[in-house]
Short mmCIF file of C-alpha atoms in Angstrom, two decimals:
data_model
loop_
_atom_site.label_atom_id
_atom_site.label_comp_id
_atom_site.label_asym_id
_atom_site.label_seq_id
_atom_site.Cartn_x
_atom_site.Cartn_y
_atom_site.Cartn_z
CA MET A 125 -15.21 -18.63 -32.31
CA ASP A 126 -18.00 -16.21 -31.91
CA ARG A 127 -21.01 -17.05 -29.66
CA ILE A 128 -24.19 -15.11 -29.52
CA ILE A 129 -25.62 -14.58 -26.09
CA LYS A 130 -29.03 -16.19 -25.86
CA SER A 131 -29.36 -16.73 -22.17
CA ALA A 132 -27.76 -15.12 -19.01
CA LEU A 133 -27.61 -16.10 -15.38
CA ILE A 134 -27.28 -13.08 -13.14
CA SER A 135 -26.79 -13.27 -9.37
CA VAL A 136 -24.94 -10.32 -7.77
CA PHE A 137 -24.41 -8.70 -4.38
CA TYR A 138 -23.86 -5.23 -5.82
CA LYS A 139 -26.68 -4.01 -8.04
CA ASP A 140 -25.35 -0.53 -8.83
CA GLY A 141 -24.54 -0.16 -12.57
CA LEU A 142 -26.43 -3.37 -13.49
CA ASP A 143 -29.63 -1.90 -14.78
CA PRO A 144 -28.29 -0.72 -18.31
CA ILE A 145 -26.89 -4.18 -18.82
CA VAL A 146 -30.14 -5.77 -17.97
CA HIS A 147 -32.03 -3.47 -20.34
CA LYS A 148 -29.61 -4.09 -23.20
CA LEU A 149 -29.77 -7.93 -22.75
CA HIS A 150 -33.58 -7.64 -22.75
CA GLU A 151 -33.47 -5.56 -25.93
CA LEU A 152 -31.31 -8.23 -27.53
CA GLY A 153 -33.90 -10.94 -26.57
CA VAL A 154 -31.75 -12.66 -24.13
CA THR A 155 -33.46 -14.86 -21.62
CA LEU A 156 -32.60 -14.01 -18.09
CA TYR A 157 -32.23 -16.27 -15.02
CA SER A 158 -31.72 -15.05 -11.50
CA THR A 159 -31.98 -15.61 -7.80
CA GLY A 160 -33.33 -13.79 -4.69
CA GLY A 161 -32.63 -10.03 -4.57
CA THR A 162 -31.17 -9.88 -8.01
CA GLN A 163 -34.24 -11.42 -9.48
CA THR A 164 -36.41 -8.87 -7.66
CA PHE A 165 -34.24 -6.01 -8.92
CA ILE A 166 -34.66 -7.24 -12.49
CA GLU A 167 -38.39 -7.57 -12.23
CA GLN A 168 -38.75 -4.17 -10.71
CA LEU A 169 -37.17 -2.85 -13.90
CA GLY A 170 -40.13 -4.33 -15.67
CA ILE A 171 -38.04 -7.00 -17.30
CA PRO A 172 -39.12 -10.80 -17.18
CA CYS A 173 -36.75 -13.08 -15.38
CA THR A 174 -36.82 -16.84 -14.76
CA SER A 175 -36.05 -17.93 -11.26
CA VAL A 176 -33.19 -20.42 -10.75
CA GLU A 177 -35.57 -22.27 -8.35
CA SER A 178 -37.95 -23.02 -11.16
CA VAL A 179 -35.01 -24.62 -13.11
CA THR A 180 -33.59 -26.71 -10.22
CA GLY A 181 -36.84 -27.55 -8.46
CA TYR A 182 -35.14 -26.51 -5.12
CA PRO A 183 -35.63 -23.34 -3.19
CA SER A 184 -32.84 -21.30 -1.67
CA ILE A 185 -31.97 -23.13 1.53
CA LEU A 186 -29.84 -22.92 4.72
CA GLY A 187 -30.40 -19.30 5.12
CA GLY A 188 -29.28 -18.61 1.56
CA ARG A 189 -26.06 -20.61 1.78
CA VAL A 190 -27.35 -22.86 -1.08
CA LYS A 191 -29.06 -21.33 -3.96
CA THR A 192 -27.30 -22.21 -7.22
CA LEU A 193 -25.21 -25.25 -6.23
CA HIS A 194 -27.12 -27.72 -8.43
CA PRO A 195 -26.29 -29.90 -11.52
CA LYS A 196 -28.82 -28.01 -13.65
CA VAL A 197 -27.14 -24.75 -13.10
CA PHE A 198 -23.51 -25.96 -13.41
CA GLY A 199 -24.40 -28.25 -16.18
CA GLY A 200 -25.78 -25.31 -18.14
CA ILE A 201 -22.48 -23.50 -17.59
CA LEU A 202 -19.91 -26.30 -18.08
CA ALA A 203 -21.67 -28.11 -20.96
CA ARG A 204 -19.31 -28.07 -23.99
CA ARG A 205 -21.30 -27.01 -27.09
CA ASP A 206 -19.17 -29.10 -29.41
CA PHE A 207 -18.95 -32.18 -27.20
CA GLU A 208 -21.41 -34.74 -28.27
CA GLU A 209 -21.76 -36.54 -24.88
CA ASP A 210 -22.34 -33.21 -23.19
CA GLN A 211 -25.19 -32.44 -25.45
CA LYS A 212 -26.79 -35.73 -24.76
CA HIS A 213 -26.73 -35.10 -21.02
CA VAL A 214 -28.14 -31.65 -21.61
CA GLN A 215 -31.14 -32.97 -23.51
CA GLU A 216 -31.57 -36.01 -21.19
CA TYR A 217 -31.75 -33.88 -17.96
CA ASP A 218 -33.41 -30.80 -19.51
CA ILE A 219 -30.48 -28.53 -18.62
CA PRO A 220 -30.71 -25.04 -20.00
CA PHE A 221 -27.57 -23.43 -21.51
CA PHE A 222 -26.08 -20.28 -19.96
CA ASP A 223 -24.11 -18.20 -22.50
CA LEU A 224 -23.37 -15.34 -20.01
CA VAL A 225 -22.82 -15.53 -16.35
CA ILE A 226 -22.76 -12.23 -14.18
CA VAL A 227 -21.79 -13.01 -10.74
CA ASP A 228 -19.90 -11.03 -8.04
CA LEU A 229 -18.56 -12.10 -4.61
CA TYR A 230 -19.71 -11.26 -1.11
CA PRO A 231 -17.86 -8.37 0.33
CA PHE A 232 -15.47 -10.36 2.54
CA GLU A 233 -12.59 -7.79 2.76
CA GLU A 234 -14.96 -4.91 3.51
CA THR A 235 -16.58 -6.95 6.22
CA VAL A 236 -13.19 -7.71 7.81
CA LYS A 237 -12.32 -4.04 7.77
CA HIS A 238 -15.53 -2.99 9.58
CA THR A 239 -16.09 -5.74 12.26
CA THR A 240 -14.29 -8.25 14.29
CA ASP A 241 -17.45 -10.34 14.64
CA GLU A 242 -16.34 -13.75 13.29
CA LYS A 243 -19.90 -14.92 12.67
CA SER A 244 -20.48 -11.95 10.33
CA ILE A 245 -17.05 -12.43 8.67
CA ILE A 246 -17.63 -16.20 8.05
CA GLU A 247 -20.96 -15.61 6.43
CA LYS A 248 -19.29 -13.34 3.89
CA ILE A 249 -17.10 -16.20 2.57
CA ASP A 250 -18.73 -16.82 -0.80
CA ILE A 251 -19.22 -20.42 -1.93
CA GLY A 252 -21.70 -20.38 -4.78
CA GLY A 253 -20.39 -17.25 -6.48
CA VAL A 254 -16.87 -18.57 -6.54
CA SER A 255 -17.98 -21.85 -7.88
CA LEU A 256 -20.04 -20.14 -10.64
CA ILE A 257 -17.15 -17.87 -11.66
CA ARG A 258 -14.65 -20.74 -11.85
CA ALA A 259 -17.14 -22.93 -13.82
CA ALA A 260 -17.86 -20.30 -16.40
CA GLY A 261 -14.20 -19.23 -16.51
CA LYS A 262 -13.27 -22.87 -17.19
CA ASN A 263 -15.63 -23.13 -20.06
CA PHE A 264 -14.65 -19.66 -21.63
CA LYS A 265 -14.79 -21.37 -24.99
CA ASP A 266 -18.60 -21.19 -24.87
CA VAL A 267 -19.40 -18.95 -21.91
CA CYS A 268 -18.73 -15.27 -21.13
CA ILE A 269 -18.04 -14.61 -17.35
CA ILE A 270 -18.43 -11.24 -15.60
CA ALA A 271 -17.03 -11.42 -12.16
CA SER A 272 -17.05 -7.87 -10.90
CA ARG A 273 -19.03 -4.59 -11.23
CA ASN A 274 -15.72 -3.18 -12.48
CA GLN A 275 -16.30 -5.07 -15.64
CA TYR A 276 -19.76 -3.79 -16.32
CA GLY A 277 -18.60 -1.02 -18.58
CA GLY A 278 -16.68 -3.35 -20.71
CA LEU A 279 -19.57 -5.77 -21.10
CA LEU A 280 -22.08 -2.99 -21.96
CA GLU A 281 -19.74 -1.63 -24.56
CA LEU A 282 -19.33 -5.17 -26.01
CA LEU A 283 -23.13 -5.79 -26.09
CA GLU A 284 -23.71 -2.45 -27.85
CA LYS A 285 -20.97 -2.76 -30.41
CA GLN A 286 -21.26 -6.48 -31.13
CA ASN A 287 -25.07 -6.90 -30.70
CA GLY A 288 -24.74 -9.70 -28.18
CA ASN A 289 -21.89 -11.59 -29.95
CA THR A 290 -18.71 -12.44 -27.95
CA SER A 291 -15.54 -13.59 -29.62
CA LEU A 292 -13.20 -16.22 -28.06
CA ASP A 293 -10.70 -13.41 -27.30
CA ASP A 294 -13.47 -11.56 -25.48
CA ARG A 295 -14.36 -14.59 -23.39
CA ARG A 296 -10.70 -15.42 -22.58
CA HIS A 297 -10.13 -11.86 -21.49
CA PHE A 298 -13.08 -12.00 -19.14
CA ALA A 299 -12.08 -15.37 -17.86
CA ALA A 300 -8.63 -14.20 -16.99
CA ALA A 301 -10.13 -11.29 -15.03
CA ALA A 302 -12.55 -13.65 -13.26
CA PHE A 303 -9.88 -15.99 -12.08
CA THR A 304 -7.85 -13.06 -10.81
CA GLU A 305 -10.94 -11.91 -8.82
CA CYS A 306 -11.21 -15.46 -7.37
CA ALA A 307 -7.50 -15.63 -6.52
CA HIS A 308 -7.50 -12.25 -4.76
CA TYR A 309 -10.68 -13.25 -2.84
CA ASP A 310 -9.13 -16.52 -1.62
CA VAL A 311 -5.89 -14.76 -0.67
CA ALA A 312 -7.96 -12.36 1.54
CA ILE A 313 -9.73 -15.34 3.19
CA ALA A 314 -6.54 -17.26 3.72
CA ALA A 315 -4.90 -14.12 5.27
CA TYR A 316 -7.87 -13.83 7.74
CA PHE A 317 -7.41 -17.43 8.88
CA ASN A 318 -3.70 -17.34 8.78
CA ARG A 319 -3.39 -14.49 11.36
CA THR A 320 -2.84 -16.96 14.13
CA GLU A 321 -1.64 -20.03 12.09
CA ASP A 322 1.86 -20.79 10.89
CA ILE A 323 1.01 -21.64 7.18
CA SER A 324 3.99 -22.22 5.03
CA HIS A 325 2.86 -20.27 1.99
CA PHE A 326 3.43 -16.56 1.24
CA GLN A 327 0.41 -15.00 -0.27
CA LEU A 328 -0.29 -11.28 -1.11
CA SER A 329 -2.76 -9.76 -3.54
CA TYR A 330 -3.20 -6.11 -4.46
CA GLY A 331 -5.73 -4.92 -7.04
CA ASN A 332 -5.89 -1.48 -8.88
CA LYS A 333 -3.16 -1.98 -11.39
CA TYR A 334 -1.64 1.38 -12.35
CA TRP A 335 1.13 1.67 -15.03
CA LEU A 336 3.86 4.15 -14.20
CA ARG A 337 5.77 6.22 -16.64
CA TYR A 338 8.77 4.02 -15.98
CA GLY A 339 10.67 2.32 -13.23
CA GLU A 340 13.62 3.32 -11.18
CA ASN A 341 15.22 4.23 -14.39
CA PRO A 342 13.68 5.10 -17.82
CA HIS A 343 14.51 1.83 -19.48
CA GLN A 344 12.65 -0.24 -16.78
CA HIS A 345 8.91 -0.86 -16.90
CA ALA A 346 6.95 -0.48 -13.64
CA VAL A 347 3.47 -0.90 -12.20
CA PHE A 348 1.96 0.12 -9.00
CA TYR A 349 -0.76 -2.11 -7.34
CA GLY A 350 -2.76 -0.43 -4.58
CA ASN A 351 -5.26 2.32 -3.78
CA LEU A 352 -3.53 5.67 -3.21
CA ASN A 353 -6.85 7.36 -2.83
CA GLU A 354 -7.17 5.65 0.52
CA LEU A 355 -4.23 7.69 1.79
CA PHE A 356 -4.05 10.96 -0.40
CA GLU A 357 -6.06 13.41 -2.26
CA LYS A 358 -3.92 14.57 -5.20
CA LEU A 359 -4.53 18.28 -5.59
CA ASN A 360 -2.03 19.22 -8.26
CA GLY A 361 0.88 18.03 -10.41
CA LYS A 362 2.00 15.28 -12.85
CA GLU A 363 1.47 11.56 -12.23
CA LEU A 364 3.49 9.98 -9.52
CA SER A 365 6.51 8.06 -10.67
CA TYR A 366 8.17 4.95 -9.32
CA ASN A 367 10.82 6.96 -7.45
CA ASN A 368 8.23 9.44 -6.27
CA LEU A 369 6.21 6.66 -4.68
CA VAL A 370 9.25 5.25 -2.96
CA ASP A 371 10.10 8.65 -1.38
CA VAL A 372 6.47 9.33 -0.55
CA ASP A 373 6.43 6.09 1.42
CA ALA A 374 9.58 7.04 3.26
CA ALA A 375 8.24 10.53 4.04
CA CYS A 376 4.98 9.19 5.44
CA GLN A 377 6.76 6.78 7.70
CA VAL A 378 9.05 9.56 9.02
CA ILE A 379 6.16 12.07 9.70
CA ALA A 380 4.10 9.44 11.42
CA GLU A 381 6.60 9.37 14.31
CA PHE A 382 5.78 12.89 15.33
CA SER A 383 2.82 14.70 16.85
CA ASN A 384 4.28 18.20 17.43
CA PRO A 385 4.82 20.52 14.40
CA VAL A 386 7.52 18.93 12.18
CA PHE A 387 8.75 19.53 8.69
CA ALA A 388 10.88 16.92 6.91
CA ILE A 389 12.72 16.87 3.49
CA ILE A 390 13.29 13.42 1.91
CA LYS A 391 15.82 12.63 -0.83
CA HIS A 392 16.29 9.10 -2.19
CA THR A 393 14.41 7.80 0.97
CA ASN A 394 16.82 9.41 3.37
CA VAL A 395 16.00 12.39 5.66
CA CYS A 396 18.20 15.21 4.53
CA GLY A 397 16.46 17.94 6.69
CA ILE A 398 14.01 17.74 9.55
CA ALA A 399 13.12 19.99 12.56
CA GLU A 400 10.46 20.33 15.23
CA ARG A 401 9.43 23.82 16.11
CA PRO A 402 6.39 25.57 17.77
CA ASP A 403 4.98 26.48 14.42
CA ILE A 404 5.22 25.19 10.74
CA SER A 405 6.98 28.26 9.39
CA ALA A 406 9.97 27.86 11.99
CA ALA A 407 9.96 24.10 11.29
CA TRP A 408 10.41 24.54 7.55
CA ASP A 409 13.20 27.16 8.07
CA ALA A 410 15.13 24.79 10.32
CA ALA A 411 14.54 21.72 8.22
CA LEU A 412 15.78 23.45 5.04
CA ALA A 413 18.88 24.86 6.83
CA ALA A 414 20.11 21.36 7.59
CA ASP A 415 21.06 20.78 3.96
CA PRO A 416 19.67 23.23 1.41
CA GLU A 417 21.66 21.56 -1.40
CA SER A 418 20.19 18.04 -1.00
CA ALA A 419 16.73 19.65 -0.52
CA PHE A 420 16.70 20.62 -4.28
CA GLY A 421 14.24 18.23 -6.03
CA GLY A 422 13.22 16.54 -2.80
CA VAL A 423 9.89 15.37 -1.32
CA LEU A 424 8.61 17.60 1.55
CA VAL A 425 6.36 16.54 4.20
CA THR A 426 4.68 18.08 7.27
CA ASN A 427 2.13 17.08 9.89
CA GLN A 428 0.60 20.55 9.96
CA PRO A 429 -1.71 22.60 7.60
CA VAL A 430 0.28 24.61 5.01
CA ASN A 431 -0.52 28.33 5.20
CA ALA A 432 0.38 31.12 2.72
CA GLU A 433 3.53 32.18 4.58
CA VAL A 434 4.99 28.74 4.42
CA ALA A 435 3.83 28.19 0.84
CA LYS A 436 5.66 31.35 -0.25
CA LYS A 437 8.85 30.12 1.36
CA ILE A 438 8.58 26.65 0.00
CA SER A 439 7.92 27.95 -3.50
CA GLU A 440 11.44 29.42 -3.60
CA LEU A 441 12.79 25.93 -3.72
CA PHE A 442 12.39 23.39 -6.64
CA PHE A 443 10.73 20.36 -5.11
CA GLU A 444 9.00 17.33 -6.57
CA ILE A 445 6.18 16.68 -3.96
CA LEU A 446 4.66 18.37 -0.91
CA ILE A 447 2.64 16.15 1.54
CA ALA A 448 0.52 17.89 4.20
CA PRO A 449 -2.72 17.11 6.10
CA ALA A 450 -4.39 20.27 4.80
CA TYR A 451 -3.79 23.45 2.82
CA ASP A 452 -5.21 27.02 3.22
CA ASP A 453 -6.89 28.18 0.09
CA ASP A 454 -4.39 30.97 -0.50
CA ALA A 455 -1.50 28.58 0.08
CA LEU A 456 -2.97 26.19 -2.48
CA SER A 457 -3.38 28.95 -5.17
CA LEU A 458 0.27 29.89 -4.74
CA LEU A 459 1.52 26.33 -4.83
CA LYS A 460 -0.47 25.46 -7.92
CA THR A 461 1.30 28.03 -10.06
CA LYS A 462 3.75 25.24 -11.01
CA LYS A 463 1.58 22.69 -13.00
CA ASN A 464 3.92 19.79 -12.48
CA ARG A 465 4.42 20.27 -8.77
CA ILE A 466 2.75 17.40 -6.97
CA LEU A 467 0.61 18.31 -3.96
CA LEU A 468 -0.73 15.56 -1.81
CA GLN A 469 -3.25 15.97 1.01
CA GLN A 470 -2.73 13.10 3.33
CA LYS A 471 -6.00 11.71 4.75
CA LYS A 472 -4.56 9.47 7.44
CA SER A 473 -1.28 8.53 9.02
CA PHE A 474 0.63 5.51 7.45
CA ARG A 475 2.47 3.07 9.60
CA PRO A 476 3.04 -0.29 7.85
CA GLN A 477 2.81 -3.40 10.06
CA THR A 478 4.70 -5.69 7.70
CA GLU A 479 7.47 -5.33 5.15
CA TYR A 480 8.24 -7.44 2.12
CA LYS A 481 11.30 -7.64 -0.11
CA ARG A 482 12.17 -9.87 -3.12
CA ILE A 483 15.39 -11.61 -2.45
CA LEU A 484 16.96 -14.19 -4.89
CA ASN A 485 14.07 -16.63 -5.88
CA GLY A 486 11.86 -15.93 -2.91
CA VAL A 487 10.44 -13.22 -0.72
CA LEU A 488 11.60 -11.84 2.75
CA VAL A 489 8.88 -10.82 5.17
CA GLN A 490 9.37 -8.99 8.43
CA GLN A 491 7.67 -7.03 10.99
CA ALA A 492 8.02 -3.28 10.42
CA ASP A 493 10.54 -1.45 12.65
CA ASP A 494 7.87 0.07 14.87
CA LYS A 495 9.95 0.32 18.08
CA ASN A 496 12.24 3.25 18.88
CA TYR A 497 14.07 1.83 21.95
CA ALA A 498 13.60 -1.19 24.28
CA GLU A 499 15.22 0.54 27.28
CA TRP A 500 16.99 3.68 28.27
CA MET A 501 20.23 2.78 30.02
CA GLU A 502 22.49 5.62 31.04
CA ALA A 503 26.03 4.38 30.75
CA GLY A 504 28.28 7.43 30.31
CA GLY A 505 30.06 9.94 32.49
CA HIS A 506 26.86 11.83 33.23
CA ASP A 507 23.09 11.13 32.87
CA SER A 508 21.58 12.95 30.00
CA THR A 509 19.98 16.29 30.85
CA ASP A 510 16.29 16.95 30.04
CA LYS A 511 17.37 18.98 26.95
CA GLU A 512 19.90 16.25 25.95
CA LYS A 513 17.24 13.62 26.34
CA GLU A 514 14.78 15.44 24.07
CA ASP A 515 17.41 15.82 21.37
CA LEU A 516 18.54 12.20 21.78
CA LEU A 517 15.01 10.86 21.40
CA PHE A 518 14.66 13.11 18.32
CA ALA A 519 17.99 11.95 16.81
CA ASN A 520 17.23 8.28 17.40
CA ILE A 521 14.01 8.51 15.45
CA VAL A 522 15.80 10.41 12.57
CA CYS A 523 18.58 7.79 12.42
CA LYS A 524 16.05 5.10 12.25
CA HIS A 525 14.96 6.51 8.99
CA LEU A 526 18.47 6.77 7.31
CA LYS A 527 20.13 4.05 5.30
CA SER A 528 22.73 2.04 7.25
CA ASN A 529 25.41 2.65 8.25
CA ALA A 530 23.81 5.84 9.69
CA ILE A 531 24.70 8.70 11.95
CA ALA A 532 22.38 11.55 12.88
CA LEU A 533 23.61 14.87 14.54
CA VAL A 534 20.87 16.89 16.19
CA LYS A 535 20.77 20.13 18.12
CA ASN A 536 17.63 21.76 19.50
CA LYS A 537 15.40 19.14 17.61
CA GLN A 538 16.97 20.07 14.25
CA LEU A 539 19.01 17.78 12.08
CA ILE A 540 22.31 19.47 11.68
CA GLY A 541 24.33 16.66 10.06
CA LYS A 542 23.80 13.20 8.78
CA GLY A 543 25.86 10.33 7.38
CA CYS A 544 24.03 7.46 5.70
CA GLY A 545 24.65 4.51 3.41
CA GLN A 546 28.30 4.22 4.35
CA THR A 547 30.22 0.98 4.62
CA SER A 548 31.78 1.81 7.91
CA ARG A 549 30.27 3.73 10.97
CA ILE A 550 33.25 6.06 11.29
CA ASP A 551 32.83 7.12 7.66
CA ALA A 552 29.15 7.80 8.38
CA LEU A 553 30.19 10.01 11.26
CA ARG A 554 32.79 11.81 9.28
CA GLN A 555 30.13 12.49 6.52
CA ALA A 556 27.64 13.91 9.25
CA LEU A 557 30.44 16.19 10.66
CA ASP A 558 31.33 17.44 7.13
CA LYS A 559 27.68 18.22 6.44
CA SER A 560 27.34 20.14 9.69
CA LYS A 561 30.48 22.10 9.02
CA GLN A 562 29.53 22.81 5.43
CA PHE A 563 26.30 24.59 6.58
CA GLY A 564 27.86 26.43 9.46
CA PHE A 565 26.52 24.58 12.40
CA SER A 566 28.25 24.60 15.75
CA LEU A 567 28.44 21.18 17.38
CA GLU A 568 28.68 22.45 20.92
CA GLY A 569 25.78 20.98 22.74
CA ALA A 570 24.74 18.69 19.77
CA VAL A 571 23.92 14.98 20.27
CA LEU A 572 24.62 12.06 18.10
CA ALA A 573 22.44 8.97 17.31
CA SER A 574 23.81 5.76 15.70
CA ASP A 575 21.55 3.17 14.05
CA ALA A 576 23.82 0.31 15.29
CA PHE A 577 26.55 -0.41 17.89
CA PHE A 578 30.04 1.09 17.79
CA PRO A 579 32.47 -1.75 17.03
CA PHE A 580 35.27 0.56 18.41
CA ASP A 581 35.59 3.68 20.50
CA ASP A 582 36.63 5.73 17.48
CA CYS A 583 33.21 7.24 16.93
CA VAL A 584 32.88 8.49 20.47
CA LYS A 585 36.37 9.90 20.47
CA LEU A 586 35.65 11.81 17.17
CA ALA A 587 32.39 12.98 18.45
CA TYR A 588 33.96 14.34 21.68
CA GLU A 589 36.69 16.03 19.73
CA SER A 590 33.95 17.73 17.74
CA GLY A 591 32.14 19.19 20.59
CA ILE A 592 29.48 16.49 21.07
CA LYS A 593 28.74 15.59 24.66
CA ALA A 594 25.71 13.21 24.34
CA VAL A 595 25.31 9.99 22.39
CA ILE A 596 22.60 7.37 21.88
CA GLN A 597 23.25 3.93 20.39
CA PRO A 598 21.86 0.34 20.70
CA GLY A 599 24.93 -1.27 22.16
CA GLY A 600 25.64 -4.98 21.75
CA SER A 601 29.25 -4.94 20.55
CA VAL A 602 31.73 -7.24 22.29
CA ARG A 603 33.79 -4.02 22.69
CA ASP A 604 30.96 -1.81 24.14
CA ASN A 605 33.07 -1.22 27.23
CA ASP A 606 35.65 0.67 25.18
CA SER A 607 33.05 3.31 24.18
CA ILE A 608 31.43 3.29 27.69
CA GLN A 609 34.82 3.84 29.40
CA PHE A 610 35.71 6.74 27.10
CA CYS A 611 32.41 8.45 27.76
CA LYS A 612 32.83 7.96 31.44
CA ASN A 613 36.39 9.33 31.38
CA HIS A 614 35.32 12.43 29.31
CA ASN A 615 31.93 13.13 31.04
CA MET A 616 29.88 12.35 28.03
CA ALA A 617 26.32 11.06 28.25
CA LEU A 618 25.88 7.71 26.62
CA VAL A 619 22.47 6.09 26.36
CA ILE A 620 22.21 2.40 25.43
CA THR A 621 18.82 1.42 23.89
CA GLN A 622 19.17 -2.34 23.06
CA THR A 623 17.25 -1.59 19.93
CA ARG A 624 19.20 -1.59 16.54
CA HIS A 625 17.75 0.21 13.44
CA PHE A 626 19.41 -1.15 10.51
CA LYS A 627 17.89 -0.06 7.19
CA HIS A 628 19.11 -1.50 3.81
#
């Protein structure tokens, strides 16, 4: 059923973008009602506006906490136009109808981001706004609700095309958006209070719905919720896909571990090449050398600005995405010659604090794996040398970002072999050794990192036979002593960290 807008209640925190709507409503002969700063804004446009105070007979009180919470306001929103008893009450108590309600909410999330002062945060918990939105949404059969400045464009288009008329479908659409705004707002407030409370509900809300081309496979639909613009500026290329986003997430988590110049190559969330060097060009050469086959079609990431020299080298390889904190102009010109090549300029480092995963009919929530090792216990035949220790630390970080079961082989802060996603640890080591041999690396002086303990001593035995003399692993097996004793007997360094890095 169509409804023509004859009266509108407008009370908003954000005024930007409101003036063309106010002008259009005035042009259509709509009676405007408002409060406080919004009323002043409307009147400064030269448009007449009736104060809510003149309707209710009450001023704004309690420092602005109570302005619209009154039966004459909510009666005018909730009154059912086709319900006889409601009509009697409207006439008896002289309640004006409101056909359109434009209300937004105090910026609670923004306030939490910018201050820790609880008094300021609490004052940004909206009461009247949420109540008005819910009332208008509930009565969408008769009332149109606009609950966010993001909907101003849609409202203005509707007003211009339909001359102030709204259909039931229009009003239902805006009501759905309004309840979504309220739900997101309430989740943010609950999250603030639940930081220190053990509440039994899992709640999470992300806005900015973005349809992807498809999901993990072409027959799967997929959507991303979130604001990528907070993290990146996209400088070139096609739209990011589902798989692209998964790999970009993995790449950003890896590169956040390092401060010295590092280049990494990611394929299906696993690190297939990574190296630390004094400069970015040398880091790229070493990262690519680790596995140039797997690098094809990968996601590249560095923590250094990309110059023309590196851009030229990178352009010899087909890759999906390059992520860097900055690009020289000539490097950018060269990299942009491929129109589909995605170039992302990372604005800030990304380290998630919490991880979520759908499991069965529920959700798993865990703290992110933000620890590299709990302790450094030398348990082998010799204590690790300074050079071995540098490589062991590097290998341990790399291994942390491989799918379990995982083994990383490192030499001179360069990944030279990796095994990941294997169903046994010895198979992961065999895969890592095969990779290193395939690309011509000598294992003499290399180190080994394992994401979890060795259930048997077979891994340290095979490592020793291959030329590896230093190992890092979390320990915790009932047969730890088997591996410890072998390392002691063969003068291998063995570091136990007490920190497992399973990744599934």
